Amino acid sequence: AVALRNLSAHPKNKDRIVAEGGLPYVVSLLRSPDRGLQEHGAVVIRNVSVNDQNEVRIVEEGALPPLVDLLRSTDPKLQELAAGALRNLSVNAGNKVLIAQEGAVPPLIALLSSPDERIQEQAAVAIRNLSVNPQNEVQIVQEGGLRPLVALLRSPDDKVQ
């Protein structure tokens, strides 16, 4: 898992990991009871999800449910990684709908109030990406997303503003 994590950082390996059939095994790491394995899986998913074709394949392989579960983790690192992966996956128009349907909006909204600005940034960009879809826009407001988004405008960190 650690080797795959390291290899996934290289641009040429992002496609190779998927082409070699590694995705189902990486997604299974997200479901592991071991926090370290979850972290390795989330890093690989985040890294390979920057590729347009991989965005769809990752969702097809079932990564959304465990990523949404990791948003609710008590571990800030896992929250950041899951939000970052969803940030990347939410660039795809079809994934925007599926991510919201999977229940990611409420935990992403909750993470906007995290004391960790890196988590706030990942969650805010994921919500920005999701809000391009009109149905998601309504859901974000209904789920209480406006207040924490407005609060981020007061942040001294311009990455979350």
Coordinates of C-alpha atoms in Angstrom, one line a residue:
A1 CA 0.0 0.0 0.0
V2 CA 2.8 2.4 0.8
A3 CA 4.6 1.7 -2.4
L4 CA 1.4 2.3 -4.4
R5 CA 0.9 5.5 -2.5
N6 CA 4.3 6.7 -3.4
L7 CA 4.0 5.6 -7.0
S8 CA 0.6 7.3 -7.4
A9 CA 2.3 10.7 -7.0
H10 CA 4.0 10.4 -10.4
P11 CA 1.9 11.7 -13.3
K12 CA 2.6 8.7 -15.5
N13 CA 1.6 6.2 -12.8
K14 CA -1.8 7.7 -12.2
D15 CA -3.2 6.0 -15.4
R16 CA -1.0 2.9 -15.0
I17 CA -2.4 2.0 -11.5
V18 CA -5.9 2.0 -13.0
A19 CA -4.9 0.2 -16.2
E20 CA -3.2 -2.5 -14.2
G21 CA -6.4 -3.2 -12.3
G22 CA -5.3 -1.7 -9.0
L23 CA -8.4 0.4 -8.4
P24 CA -10.6 -2.3 -6.7
Y25 CA -7.8 -3.1 -4.3
V26 CA -7.2 0.6 -3.5
V27 CA -10.9 1.1 -2.9
S28 CA -10.9 -1.9 -0.5
L29 CA -8.2 -0.1 1.5
L30 CA -10.7 2.7 2.2
R31 CA -12.9 0.1 4.0
S32 CA -10.1 -1.4 6.0
P33 CA -10.4 -1.2 9.8
D34 CA -6.7 -0.1 9.9
R35 CA -6.4 3.7 9.8
G36 CA -3.0 3.6 8.1
L37 CA -4.4 1.5 5.2
Q38 CA -7.4 3.9 4.9
E39 CA -4.9 6.8 4.7
H40 CA -2.8 5.1 2.0
G41 CA -6.0 4.2 0.0
A42 CA -7.3 7.8 0.3
V43 CA -4.0 9.3 -0.9
V44 CA -3.9 7.0 -3.9
I45 CA -7.5 7.8 -4.8
R46 CA -6.9 11.5 -4.4
N47 CA -3.8 11.3 -6.6
V48 CA -5.2 9.2 -9.4
S49 CA -8.5 11.1 -9.4
V50 CA -6.9 14.1 -11.1
N51 CA -7.2 12.2 -14.4
D52 CA -10.6 12.7 -16.3
Q53 CA -11.0 9.0 -17.1
N54 CA -10.1 7.9 -13.7
E55 CA -12.7 10.2 -12.1
V56 CA -15.5 8.0 -13.6
R57 CA -13.7 4.6 -13.0
I58 CA -13.1 5.4 -9.3
V59 CA -16.8 6.1 -8.8
E60 CA -17.7 2.9 -10.8
E61 CA -15.5 0.9 -8.5
G62 CA -17.5 2.0 -5.5
A63 CA -15.2 4.5 -3.9
L64 CA -17.9 7.0 -2.9
P65 CA -19.5 5.2 0.1
P66 CA -16.2 4.7 1.9
L67 CA -15.0 8.2 1.1
V68 CA -18.2 9.7 2.5
D69 CA -17.6 7.5 5.6
L70 CA -14.1 8.9 5.9
L71 CA -15.5 12.4 5.9
R72 CA -17.1 11.5 9.2
S73 CA -13.9 10.1 10.7
T74 CA -12.6 11.5 13.9
D75 CA -9.1 11.6 12.3
P76 CA -8.5 15.0 10.7
K77 CA -6.0 13.5 8.2
L78 CA -8.6 11.1 6.9
Q79 CA -11.1 13.9 6.7
E80 CA -8.7 16.0 4.7
L81 CA -7.8 13.2 2.3
A82 CA -11.4 12.1 1.7
A83 CA -12.5 15.7 1.1
G84 CA -9.6 16.2 -1.3
A85 CA -10.5 13.0 -3.2
L86 CA -14.1 14.2 -3.4
R87 CA -12.9 17.6 -4.5
N88 CA -11.2 16.0 -7.5
L89 CA -14.0 13.6 -8.2
S90 CA -16.6 16.4 -8.1
V91 CA -15.1 18.0 -11.2
N92 CA -16.9 15.5 -13.3
A93 CA -20.5 16.5 -14.1
G94 CA -22.0 13.0 -13.5
N95 CA -20.0 12.6 -10.3
K96 CA -21.5 15.8 -8.9
V97 CA -24.9 14.2 -8.8
L98 CA -23.6 10.8 -7.5
I99 CA -21.5 12.4 -4.7
A100 CA -24.6 14.3 -3.4
Q101 CA -26.8 11.3 -3.7
E102 CA -24.3 9.3 -1.7
G103 CA -24.8 11.7 1.2
A104 CA -21.5 13.7 1.0
V105 CA -23.1 17.2 1.3
P106 CA -23.9 17.2 5.1
P107 CA -20.4 16.0 6.2
L108 CA -18.7 18.3 3.8
I109 CA -20.7 21.2 5.2
A110 CA -19.7 20.1 8.7
L111 CA -16.0 20.1 7.7
L112 CA -16.3 23.8 6.7
S113 CA -16.3 24.5 10.4
S114 CA -13.2 22.3 11.1
P115 CA -10.4 24.1 13.1
D116 CA -8.0 22.8 10.4
E117 CA -7.8 25.2 7.5
R118 CA -6.6 22.5 5.1
I119 CA -9.8 20.5 5.8
Q120 CA -11.9 23.7 5.3
E121 CA -10.2 24.3 2.0
Q122 CA -10.8 20.8 0.6
A123 CA -14.4 20.8 1.8
A124 CA -15.1 24.3 0.4
V125 CA -13.7 23.5 -3.0
A126 CA -15.7 20.2 -3.1
I127 CA -18.9 22.1 -2.2
R128 CA -18.0 24.7 -4.9
N129 CA -17.7 22.0 -7.5
L130 CA -20.9 20.3 -6.3
S131 CA -22.8 23.6 -6.3
V132 CA -22.5 24.0 -10.1
N133 CA -25.3 21.4 -10.3
P134 CA -28.7 23.1 -9.7
Q135 CA -30.1 20.2 -7.6
N136 CA -27.0 20.3 -5.4
E137 CA -27.1 24.0 -5.1
V138 CA -30.6 23.7 -3.5
Q139 CA -29.4 20.8 -1.3
I140 CA -26.4 22.7 0.0
V141 CA -28.6 25.6 1.1
Q142 CA -31.3 23.3 2.6
E143 CA -28.6 21.4 4.5
G144 CA -27.3 24.6 6.1
G145 CA -24.3 25.3 3.9
L146 CA -24.7 29.1 3.6
R147 CA -23.7 30.0 7.2
P148 CA -20.4 28.2 7.3
L149 CA -19.6 29.4 3.8
V150 CA -20.2 33.0 4.8
A151 CA -18.1 32.4 7.9
L152 CA -15.2 31.3 5.8
L153 CA -15.2 34.7 4.1
R154 CA -14.0 36.1 7.4
S155 CA -11.0 33.7 7.5
P156 CA -7.5 35.2 7.4
D157 CA -6.6 32.4 5.1
D158 CA -7.3 33.5 1.5
K159 CA -7.3 29.8 0.4
V160 CA -10.6 29.3 2.2
Q161 CA -12.2 32.6 1.4

